[in-house]
Amino acid sequence: MSMVQIITISDDQPEQRLDRWLRKTFPQFKQGQIEKACRKGEIRVNGSRCKSSTRVGPGMDVRIPPLPKPDTENRPRTTRISASDAAMMRDIVLYQDDHLIVINKPAGLPTQGGSKQTRHVDGLSQALQGDFPEKPRLVHRLDKDTSGVLVLARTPAAATKLTAAFRHRNTRKIYWALVAGVPTPYLGEIKYGLVKAKGRGKGGEGEKMHAVHPRDVDSTEGAKRAHTLYATLYRVASRAAWVAMEPLTGRTHQLRAHMAEIGHPIIGDGKYGGSSQENMGDGWGAQLGGIISKKLHLHARSLTFEHPETKKPLTVTAPLPDHMAHSWETFGWTEDLAADDPFEELM
């Protein structure tokens, strides 16, 4: 065991619980050991007794008792990343500095892992770690089949600030989509609430969001208000349209459910748009047929947020993924046709 030590928390650390800081700084320190050491007064903050839940931050002194030996058997294993995946991660970087990295997430790549997902951005971000002590960490999410701008933090302090910015909606996101039919009016807003409906399987497979009329949101159990701005940019006769969307709230599948609810599902959306290629009365099927890809045509085009260190606004834009770029080329559209702010008239 090592000797007693006094550690001053560095300026790049965010304010956080004592036990969280200890586990991150000393992985061999288990939660039970931290609790016991706090009760016995072996761990102290600024010379005073403390609890595991005590908040600590930059400049505070923490007394650390002799540490247990590292548990080599249970030490987290470094994720093995193939050379091709490492190259892919480096190729999709849109912006980076000492505080954050912004990537253009590919469609089909999950943001985080799950029971059936072993290849995801969270794991592959290790390829972008460089000389930093920790791999970049996620501060927000994109659905698996949605491509586009995704931000990762390089330091704990940046992670805290960026996570708070996304939580409090102090960011501006603009998405592009190809939708079935042509929304009218061309510029408008959708205010249907959303409520989660359970799937049919034992594990809730197939669960989706159902739209609720604004007047019924308060009386519908589990429903949450949702607000989306949309702008119809270009169209192909009455068959399909290039639409920009800005979510003013951040509900699960908000854009997909909202566009489907007004009768114009996003192309490739089997969950909310069905699979028919024909007009279905109130709405359209989410496939166009022909050479248009069946993949989801939803892309996080741009993100504007305050840089966690400089405090200056930063806007990052992501080019279209290959399947959407092919659809745009088919219809004779180019990315520069869209205004930087298609919602200026609504502001």
mmCIF file of C-alpha atoms in Angstrom:
data_model
loop_
_atom_site.group_PDB
_atom_site.id
_atom_site.type_symbol
_atom_site.label_atom_id
_atom_site.label_comp_id
_atom_site.label_asym_id
_atom_site.label_seq_id
_atom_site.Cartn_x
_atom_site.Cartn_y
_atom_site.Cartn_z
ATOM 1 C CA MET A 1 0.000 0.000 0.000
ATOM 2 C CA SER A 2 1.132 3.557 -0.722
ATOM 3 C CA MET A 3 1.435 6.225 1.962
ATOM 4 C CA VAL A 4 -1.045 8.939 2.964
ATOM 5 C CA GLN A 5 -1.126 11.765 0.443
ATOM 6 C CA ILE A 6 -2.779 15.152 0.045
ATOM 7 C CA ILE A 7 -3.940 15.902 -3.491
ATOM 8 C CA THR A 8 -5.084 19.302 -4.708
ATOM 9 C CA ILE A 9 -7.776 18.936 -7.387
ATOM 10 C CA SER A 10 -6.563 20.515 -10.614
ATOM 11 C CA ASP A 11 -8.244 23.405 -12.399
ATOM 12 C CA ASP A 12 -9.297 21.253 -15.370
ATOM 13 C CA GLN A 13 -11.559 19.113 -13.186
ATOM 14 C CA PRO A 14 -15.297 19.889 -12.933
ATOM 15 C CA GLU A 15 -17.198 20.130 -9.648
ATOM 16 C CA GLN A 16 -18.385 16.615 -8.810
ATOM 17 C CA ARG A 17 -19.088 14.114 -6.048
ATOM 18 C CA LEU A 18 -16.067 13.023 -4.023
ATOM 19 C CA ASP A 19 -16.632 9.313 -4.701
ATOM 20 C CA ARG A 20 -16.844 9.926 -8.439
ATOM 21 C CA TRP A 21 -13.560 11.844 -8.439
ATOM 22 C CA LEU A 22 -11.865 9.164 -6.332
ATOM 23 C CA ARG A 23 -12.994 6.261 -8.521
ATOM 24 C CA LYS A 24 -11.825 8.073 -11.625
ATOM 25 C CA THR A 25 -8.478 9.085 -10.123
ATOM 26 C CA PHE A 26 -7.823 5.776 -8.339
ATOM 27 C CA PRO A 27 -9.616 2.931 -10.194
ATOM 28 C CA GLN A 28 -8.570 0.428 -7.504
ATOM 29 C CA PHE A 29 -10.637 2.344 -4.920
ATOM 30 C CA LYS A 30 -14.013 0.560 -4.714
ATOM 31 C CA GLN A 31 -17.200 2.306 -3.591
ATOM 32 C CA GLY A 32 -17.420 0.294 -0.364
ATOM 33 C CA GLN A 33 -13.837 1.196 0.533
ATOM 34 C CA ILE A 34 -14.544 4.874 -0.103
ATOM 35 C CA GLU A 35 -17.638 4.798 2.122
ATOM 36 C CA LYS A 36 -15.735 3.084 4.937
ATOM 37 C CA ALA A 37 -12.755 5.454 4.695
ATOM 38 C CA CYS A 38 -15.090 8.458 4.866
ATOM 39 C CA ARG A 39 -16.867 7.077 7.956
ATOM 40 C CA LYS A 40 -13.533 6.498 9.702
ATOM 41 C CA GLY A 41 -12.305 9.989 8.796
ATOM 42 C CA GLU A 42 -9.422 8.603 6.720
ATOM 43 C CA ILE A 43 -10.554 10.612 3.709
ATOM 44 C CA ARG A 44 -10.873 14.349 4.376
ATOM 45 C CA VAL A 45 -11.633 17.407 2.251
ATOM 46 C CA ASN A 46 -9.790 20.616 3.159
ATOM 47 C CA GLY A 47 -8.926 18.999 6.492
ATOM 48 C CA SER A 48 -12.554 18.257 7.442
ATOM 49 C CA ARG A 49 -14.480 15.011 7.681
ATOM 50 C CA CYS A 50 -16.642 14.326 4.658
ATOM 51 C CA LYS A 51 -19.092 11.953 3.029
ATOM 52 C CA SER A 52 -18.799 10.133 -0.267
ATOM 53 C CA SER A 53 -21.412 12.542 -1.643
ATOM 54 C CA THR A 54 -19.471 15.687 -0.648
ATOM 55 C CA ARG A 55 -18.990 18.009 -3.610
ATOM 56 C CA VAL A 56 -15.374 18.704 -4.538
ATOM 57 C CA GLY A 57 -13.834 20.923 -7.172
ATOM 58 C CA PRO A 58 -10.720 22.777 -8.392
ATOM 59 C CA GLY A 59 -8.331 23.949 -5.653
ATOM 60 C CA MET A 60 -9.716 21.709 -2.910
ATOM 61 C CA ASP A 61 -7.347 19.441 -0.960
ATOM 62 C CA VAL A 62 -8.287 15.790 -0.522
ATOM 63 C CA ARG A 63 -6.535 13.571 2.029
ATOM 64 C CA ILE A 64 -6.056 10.106 0.561
ATOM 65 C CA PRO A 65 -5.302 7.162 2.904
ATOM 66 C CA PRO A 66 -2.937 4.326 1.883
ATOM 67 C CA LEU A 67 -4.382 2.926 -1.323
ATOM 68 C CA PRO A 68 -5.260 -0.723 -1.922
ATOM 69 C CA LYS A 69 -3.225 -2.531 -4.564
ATOM 70 C CA PRO A 70 -4.591 -2.213 -8.094
ATOM 71 C CA ASP A 71 -6.964 -5.020 -9.042
ATOM 72 C CA THR A 72 -5.263 -6.224 -12.199
ATOM 73 C CA GLU A 73 -7.833 -8.955 -12.773
ATOM 74 C CA ASN A 74 -10.785 -6.571 -12.840
ATOM 75 C CA ARG A 75 -9.032 -3.670 -14.487
ATOM 76 C CA PRO A 76 -11.035 -2.430 -17.484
ATOM 77 C CA ARG A 77 -9.640 -3.820 -20.699
ATOM 78 C CA THR A 78 -8.574 -1.501 -23.452
ATOM 79 C CA THR A 79 -10.898 -1.825 -26.414
ATOM 80 C CA ARG A 80 -9.228 -3.275 -29.460
ATOM 81 C CA ILE A 81 -9.833 -1.091 -32.489
ATOM 82 C CA SER A 82 -9.013 -2.280 -35.985
ATOM 83 C CA ALA A 83 -6.756 -0.197 -38.187
ATOM 84 C CA SER A 84 -9.658 0.441 -40.559
ATOM 85 C CA ASP A 85 -11.940 1.678 -37.749
ATOM 86 C CA ALA A 86 -9.185 3.900 -36.361
ATOM 87 C CA ALA A 87 -8.663 5.412 -39.807
ATOM 88 C CA MET A 88 -12.419 5.863 -40.221
ATOM 89 C CA MET A 89 -12.664 7.761 -36.918
ATOM 90 C CA ARG A 90 -9.822 10.081 -37.898
ATOM 91 C CA ASP A 91 -11.369 10.690 -41.320
ATOM 92 C CA ILE A 92 -14.736 11.839 -39.902
ATOM 93 C CA VAL A 93 -13.303 14.528 -37.616
ATOM 94 C CA LEU A 94 -14.771 17.911 -38.554
ATOM 95 C CA TYR A 95 -13.172 20.030 -35.821
ATOM 96 C CA GLN A 96 -10.841 19.475 -32.879
ATOM 97 C CA ASP A 97 -8.861 21.387 -30.299
ATOM 98 C CA ASP A 98 -7.563 20.735 -26.778
ATOM 99 C CA HIS A 99 -11.084 20.724 -25.327
ATOM 100 C CA LEU A 100 -13.393 18.958 -27.761
ATOM 101 C CA ILE A 101 -13.749 16.982 -30.962
ATOM 102 C CA VAL A 102 -16.633 17.190 -33.442
ATOM 103 C CA ILE A 103 -17.229 14.288 -35.831
ATOM 104 C CA ASN A 104 -19.562 13.525 -38.709
ATOM 105 C CA LYS A 105 -21.161 10.342 -37.351
ATOM 106 C CA PRO A 106 -21.824 7.783 -40.089
ATOM 107 C CA ALA A 107 -25.361 6.486 -40.549
ATOM 108 C CA GLY A 108 -25.736 3.007 -39.058
ATOM 109 C CA LEU A 109 -23.059 3.464 -36.371
ATOM 110 C CA PRO A 110 -24.574 3.543 -32.848
ATOM 111 C CA THR A 111 -23.506 6.340 -30.530
ATOM 112 C CA GLN A 112 -23.291 3.968 -27.559
ATOM 113 C CA GLY A 113 -23.156 0.235 -27.060
ATOM 114 C CA GLY A 114 -25.989 -2.031 -25.961
ATOM 115 C CA SER A 115 -26.652 -5.698 -25.466
ATOM 116 C CA LYS A 116 -26.261 -6.323 -29.197
ATOM 117 C CA GLN A 117 -23.964 -3.426 -30.078
ATOM 118 C CA THR A 118 -20.213 -3.861 -29.699
ATOM 119 C CA ARG A 119 -19.042 -1.366 -32.323
ATOM 120 C CA HIS A 120 -20.050 2.200 -31.516
ATOM 121 C CA VAL A 121 -18.756 5.776 -31.316
ATOM 122 C CA ASP A 122 -18.182 5.607 -27.553
ATOM 123 C CA GLY A 123 -15.808 2.673 -27.932
ATOM 124 C CA LEU A 124 -14.152 3.774 -31.161
ATOM 125 C CA SER A 125 -13.486 7.272 -29.754
ATOM 126 C CA GLN A 126 -10.397 5.730 -28.150
ATOM 127 C CA ALA A 127 -8.794 6.102 -31.581
ATOM 128 C CA LEU A 128 -8.988 9.884 -31.093
ATOM 129 C CA GLN A 129 -7.468 9.949 -27.595
ATOM 130 C CA GLY A 130 -3.966 10.940 -28.677
ATOM 131 C CA ASP A 131 -1.840 12.136 -25.759
ATOM 132 C CA PHE A 132 -4.829 12.934 -23.553
ATOM 133 C CA PRO A 133 -5.212 10.898 -20.316
ATOM 134 C CA GLU A 134 -8.758 9.802 -21.195
ATOM 135 C CA LYS A 135 -10.569 8.973 -24.406
ATOM 136 C CA PRO A 136 -13.057 11.601 -25.637
ATOM 137 C CA ARG A 137 -16.418 11.281 -23.935
ATOM 138 C CA LEU A 138 -19.936 11.687 -25.299
ATOM 139 C CA VAL A 139 -21.964 14.752 -24.292
ATOM 140 C CA HIS A 140 -25.075 14.112 -26.432
ATOM 141 C CA ARG A 141 -26.505 11.433 -28.729
ATOM 142 C CA LEU A 142 -27.693 10.744 -32.263
ATOM 143 C CA ASP A 143 -29.870 7.796 -33.258
ATOM 144 C CA LYS A 144 -28.036 4.882 -34.869
ATOM 145 C CA ASP A 145 -29.404 5.560 -38.357
ATOM 146 C CA THR A 146 -29.037 9.361 -38.160
ATOM 147 C CA SER A 147 -25.790 10.805 -39.491
ATOM 148 C CA GLY A 148 -24.141 14.125 -38.810
ATOM 149 C CA VAL A 149 -22.598 16.445 -36.238
ATOM 150 C CA LEU A 150 -21.701 14.787 -32.931
ATOM 151 C CA VAL A 151 -19.625 16.423 -30.182
ATOM 152 C CA LEU A 152 -17.215 14.682 -27.813
ATOM 153 C CA ALA A 153 -15.372 16.311 -24.894
ATOM 154 C CA ARG A 154 -11.643 15.854 -24.400
ATOM 155 C CA THR A 155 -11.490 16.943 -20.746
ATOM 156 C CA PRO A 156 -13.776 16.448 -17.723
ATOM 157 C CA ALA A 157 -14.287 20.205 -17.451
ATOM 158 C CA ALA A 158 -15.368 20.487 -21.089
ATOM 159 C CA ALA A 159 -17.656 17.471 -20.667
ATOM 160 C CA THR A 160 -19.442 19.095 -17.727
ATOM 161 C CA LYS A 161 -20.000 22.388 -19.557
ATOM 162 C CA LEU A 162 -21.061 20.814 -22.847
ATOM 163 C CA THR A 163 -23.401 18.326 -21.182
ATOM 164 C CA ALA A 164 -25.085 21.210 -19.357
ATOM 165 C CA ALA A 165 -25.404 23.163 -22.621
ATOM 166 C CA PHE A 166 -27.213 20.277 -24.313
ATOM 167 C CA ARG A 167 -29.354 19.558 -21.260
ATOM 168 C CA HIS A 168 -30.507 23.173 -21.001
ATOM 169 C CA ARG A 169 -30.994 23.498 -24.776
ATOM 170 C CA ASN A 170 -28.280 26.149 -25.105
ATOM 171 C CA THR A 171 -27.394 24.780 -28.527
ATOM 172 C CA ARG A 172 -28.873 25.133 -31.983
ATOM 173 C CA LYS A 173 -29.272 22.075 -34.221
ATOM 174 C CA ILE A 174 -30.376 22.070 -37.840
ATOM 175 C CA TYR A 175 -31.192 18.772 -39.543
ATOM 176 C CA TRP A 176 -31.717 17.968 -43.199
ATOM 177 C CA ALA A 177 -34.089 15.270 -44.416
ATOM 178 C CA LEU A 178 -35.668 13.927 -47.561
ATOM 179 C CA VAL A 179 -39.372 13.423 -46.908
ATOM 180 C CA ALA A 180 -42.218 11.861 -48.862
ATOM 181 C CA GLY A 181 -44.566 14.400 -50.406
ATOM 182 C CA VAL A 182 -44.267 18.161 -49.996
ATOM 183 C CA PRO A 183 -45.138 19.749 -46.627
ATOM 184 C CA THR A 184 -47.385 22.798 -46.775
ATOM 185 C CA PRO A 185 -47.149 25.496 -45.704
ATOM 186 C CA TYR A 186 -43.548 25.446 -46.829
ATOM 187 C CA LEU A 187 -42.381 27.093 -43.593
ATOM 188 C CA GLY A 188 -44.036 26.122 -40.338
ATOM 189 C CA GLU A 189 -43.891 24.464 -36.939
ATOM 190 C CA ILE A 190 -45.145 21.246 -35.382
ATOM 191 C CA LYS A 191 -46.276 21.209 -31.756
ATOM 192 C CA TYR A 192 -47.631 17.704 -31.265
ATOM 193 C CA GLY A 193 -46.683 16.176 -27.927
ATOM 194 C CA LEU A 194 -45.047 12.756 -27.825
ATOM 195 C CA VAL A 195 -45.683 9.730 -25.628
ATOM 196 C CA LYS A 196 -43.801 6.453 -25.672
ATOM 197 C CA ALA A 197 -45.814 3.386 -26.660
ATOM 198 C CA LYS A 198 -44.425 0.013 -25.600
ATOM 199 C CA GLY A 199 -43.447 -2.549 -28.188
ATOM 200 C CA ARG A 200 -44.896 -6.011 -28.522
ATOM 201 C CA GLY A 201 -41.877 -8.075 -27.511
ATOM 202 C CA LYS A 202 -40.885 -9.112 -23.981
ATOM 203 C CA GLY A 203 -38.062 -6.596 -24.019
ATOM 204 C CA GLY A 204 -40.223 -3.825 -25.416
ATOM 205 C CA GLU A 205 -39.011 -4.379 -28.971
ATOM 206 C CA GLY A 206 -40.580 -2.054 -31.468
ATOM 207 C CA GLU A 207 -41.494 0.667 -29.008
ATOM 208 C CA LYS A 208 -42.086 4.019 -30.655
ATOM 209 C CA MET A 209 -43.303 7.523 -29.973
ATOM 210 C CA HIS A 210 -46.925 8.404 -30.629
ATOM 211 C CA ALA A 211 -48.039 11.948 -31.377
ATOM 212 C CA VAL A 212 -50.546 13.655 -29.085
ATOM 213 C CA HIS A 213 -52.527 16.755 -30.044
ATOM 214 C CA PRO A 214 -51.271 19.816 -28.110
ATOM 215 C CA ARG A 215 -54.626 20.211 -26.334
ATOM 216 C CA ASP A 216 -54.392 16.630 -25.011
ATOM 217 C CA VAL A 217 -50.787 16.608 -23.794
ATOM 218 C CA ASP A 218 -51.536 17.616 -20.202
ATOM 219 C CA SER A 219 -54.255 14.977 -19.856
ATOM 220 C CA THR A 220 -52.233 12.158 -21.465
ATOM 221 C CA GLU A 221 -50.126 10.141 -19.046
ATOM 222 C CA GLY A 222 -46.444 10.189 -19.956
ATOM 223 C CA ALA A 223 -46.851 12.685 -22.792
ATOM 224 C CA LYS A 224 -44.307 15.487 -23.171
ATOM 225 C CA ARG A 225 -44.581 18.640 -25.219
ATOM 226 C CA ALA A 226 -42.457 18.750 -28.357
ATOM 227 C CA HIS A 227 -41.776 21.579 -30.783
ATOM 228 C CA THR A 228 -40.164 21.407 -34.229
ATOM 229 C CA LEU A 229 -39.604 24.082 -36.869
ATOM 230 C CA TYR A 230 -39.468 22.939 -40.504
ATOM 231 C CA ALA A 231 -38.701 24.595 -43.817
ATOM 232 C CA THR A 232 -39.347 23.050 -47.232
ATOM 233 C CA LEU A 233 -36.303 23.955 -49.299
ATOM 234 C CA TYR A 234 -36.752 22.150 -52.634
ATOM 235 C CA ARG A 235 -39.167 19.600 -54.040
ATOM 236 C CA VAL A 236 -39.542 16.969 -56.750
ATOM 237 C CA ALA A 237 -43.011 17.720 -58.115
ATOM 238 C CA SER A 238 -45.354 16.451 -55.392
ATOM 239 C CA ARG A 239 -43.332 13.306 -54.790
ATOM 240 C CA ALA A 240 -40.601 14.313 -52.322
ATOM 241 C CA ALA A 241 -39.010 17.334 -50.666
ATOM 242 C CA TRP A 242 -35.746 18.469 -49.111
ATOM 243 C CA VAL A 243 -36.686 19.712 -45.659
ATOM 244 C CA ALA A 244 -34.655 21.485 -42.955
ATOM 245 C CA MET A 245 -35.758 20.954 -39.376
ATOM 246 C CA GLU A 246 -34.836 22.548 -36.069
ATOM 247 C CA PRO A 247 -35.930 20.739 -32.878
ATOM 248 C CA LEU A 248 -36.689 23.250 -30.135
ATOM 249 C CA THR A 249 -37.168 20.371 -27.692
ATOM 250 C CA GLY A 250 -35.207 17.152 -27.490
ATOM 251 C CA ARG A 251 -37.642 14.240 -27.402
ATOM 252 C CA THR A 252 -36.861 10.707 -28.538
ATOM 253 C CA HIS A 253 -37.416 10.313 -32.307
ATOM 254 C CA GLN A 254 -38.982 13.788 -32.307
ATOM 255 C CA LEU A 255 -38.233 14.715 -35.918
ATOM 256 C CA ARG A 256 -39.202 11.319 -37.301
ATOM 257 C CA ALA A 257 -42.473 11.165 -35.372
ATOM 258 C CA HIS A 258 -43.391 14.783 -36.123
ATOM 259 C CA MET A 259 -42.858 14.518 -39.869
ATOM 260 C CA ALA A 260 -44.814 11.264 -40.004
ATOM 261 C CA GLU A 261 -47.652 12.850 -38.033
ATOM 262 C CA ILE A 262 -48.123 15.626 -40.610
ATOM 263 C CA GLY A 263 -48.194 13.028 -43.376
ATOM 264 C CA HIS A 264 -44.633 13.362 -44.679
ATOM 265 C CA PRO A 265 -42.415 10.669 -43.154
ATOM 266 C CA ILE A 266 -38.671 10.766 -43.674
ATOM 267 C CA ILE A 267 -37.540 8.555 -46.548
ATOM 268 C CA GLY A 268 -36.170 5.256 -45.277
ATOM 269 C CA ASP A 269 -38.002 5.423 -41.944
ATOM 270 C CA GLY A 270 -39.571 2.001 -41.593
ATOM 271 C CA LYS A 271 -40.588 2.618 -37.969
ATOM 272 C CA TYR A 272 -42.677 5.742 -38.553
ATOM 273 C CA GLY A 273 -43.332 5.767 -42.286
ATOM 274 C CA GLY A 274 -44.275 2.263 -43.311
ATOM 275 C CA SER A 275 -42.866 0.695 -46.464
ATOM 276 C CA SER A 276 -45.454 1.449 -49.173
ATOM 277 C CA GLN A 277 -44.383 3.483 -52.174
ATOM 278 C CA GLU A 278 -47.902 4.727 -52.771
ATOM 279 C CA ASN A 279 -49.899 7.612 -51.388
ATOM 280 C CA MET A 280 -51.712 6.269 -48.342
ATOM 281 C CA GLY A 281 -54.366 8.956 -47.966
ATOM 282 C CA ASP A 282 -53.360 10.927 -44.874
ATOM 283 C CA GLY A 283 -49.687 10.206 -45.431
ATOM 284 C CA TRP A 284 -47.078 8.715 -47.707
ATOM 285 C CA GLY A 285 -44.947 5.607 -47.548
ATOM 286 C CA ALA A 286 -41.354 6.186 -46.554
ATOM 287 C CA GLN A 287 -39.788 4.661 -49.697
ATOM 288 C CA LEU A 288 -39.467 6.253 -53.124
ATOM 289 C CA GLY A 289 -38.263 3.203 -54.999
ATOM 290 C CA GLY A 290 -35.983 3.240 -58.015
ATOM 291 C CA ILE A 291 -32.359 4.094 -57.229
ATOM 292 C CA ILE A 292 -33.141 6.025 -54.043
ATOM 293 C CA SER A 293 -31.567 4.319 -51.032
ATOM 294 C CA LYS A 294 -33.816 2.687 -48.442
ATOM 295 C CA LYS A 295 -31.570 4.016 -45.637
ATOM 296 C CA LEU A 296 -32.942 6.729 -43.345
ATOM 297 C CA HIS A 297 -32.509 10.159 -44.961
ATOM 298 C CA LEU A 298 -31.992 12.186 -41.766
ATOM 299 C CA HIS A 299 -28.795 14.146 -41.193
ATOM 300 C CA ALA A 300 -27.650 16.453 -38.377
ATOM 301 C CA ARG A 301 -26.410 19.161 -40.737
ATOM 302 C CA SER A 302 -25.113 21.808 -38.330
ATOM 303 C CA LEU A 303 -24.663 22.515 -34.646
ATOM 304 C CA THR A 304 -24.029 25.863 -32.988
ATOM 305 C CA PHE A 305 -22.912 26.045 -29.352
ATOM 306 C CA GLU A 306 -20.736 28.050 -26.984
ATOM 307 C CA HIS A 307 -17.158 26.810 -26.812
ATOM 308 C CA PRO A 308 -16.590 25.586 -23.231
ATOM 309 C CA GLU A 309 -13.261 27.392 -22.913
ATOM 310 C CA THR A 310 -13.315 30.475 -25.160
ATOM 311 C CA LYS A 311 -17.045 31.136 -24.611
ATOM 312 C CA LYS A 312 -17.314 32.112 -28.275
ATOM 313 C CA PRO A 313 -20.062 30.654 -30.501
ATOM 314 C CA LEU A 314 -18.890 27.758 -32.634
ATOM 315 C CA THR A 315 -20.803 26.385 -35.629
ATOM 316 C CA VAL A 316 -19.804 23.074 -37.203
ATOM 317 C CA THR A 317 -21.347 21.769 -40.429
ATOM 318 C CA ALA A 318 -21.301 18.168 -41.669
ATOM 319 C CA PRO A 319 -21.469 17.115 -45.345
ATOM 320 C CA LEU A 320 -24.164 14.632 -46.343
ATOM 321 C CA PRO A 321 -23.540 10.879 -45.999
ATOM 322 C CA ASP A 322 -23.048 8.949 -49.238
ATOM 323 C CA HIS A 323 -26.606 7.608 -49.538
ATOM 324 C CA MET A 324 -28.142 11.065 -49.086
ATOM 325 C CA ALA A 325 -25.562 12.703 -51.359
ATOM 326 C CA HIS A 326 -26.554 10.190 -54.048
ATOM 327 C CA SER A 327 -30.243 11.091 -53.626
ATOM 328 C CA TRP A 328 -29.404 14.807 -53.815
ATOM 329 C CA GLU A 329 -27.418 14.215 -57.014
ATOM 330 C CA THR A 330 -30.330 12.236 -58.457
ATOM 331 C CA PHE A 331 -32.673 15.176 -57.909
ATOM 332 C CA GLY A 332 -30.162 17.759 -59.131
ATOM 333 C CA TRP A 333 -29.651 19.380 -55.731
ATOM 334 C CA THR A 334 -26.368 20.613 -54.282
ATOM 335 C CA GLU A 335 -25.645 21.390 -50.633
ATOM 336 C CA ASP A 336 -24.887 25.057 -51.323
ATOM 337 C CA LEU A 337 -28.484 25.666 -52.471
ATOM 338 C CA ALA A 338 -29.681 25.829 -48.856
ATOM 339 C CA ALA A 339 -29.595 29.052 -46.867
ATOM 340 C CA ASP A 340 -27.346 29.065 -43.803
ATOM 341 C CA ASP A 341 -30.429 29.795 -41.684
ATOM 342 C CA PRO A 342 -33.637 28.556 -43.323
ATOM 343 C CA PHE A 343 -35.632 29.648 -40.264
ATOM 344 C CA GLU A 344 -34.676 33.303 -40.277
ATOM 345 C CA GLU A 345 -38.251 34.344 -41.116
ATOM 346 C CA LEU A 346 -39.572 32.561 -38.023
ATOM 347 C CA MET A 347 -37.095 34.169 -35.617
#
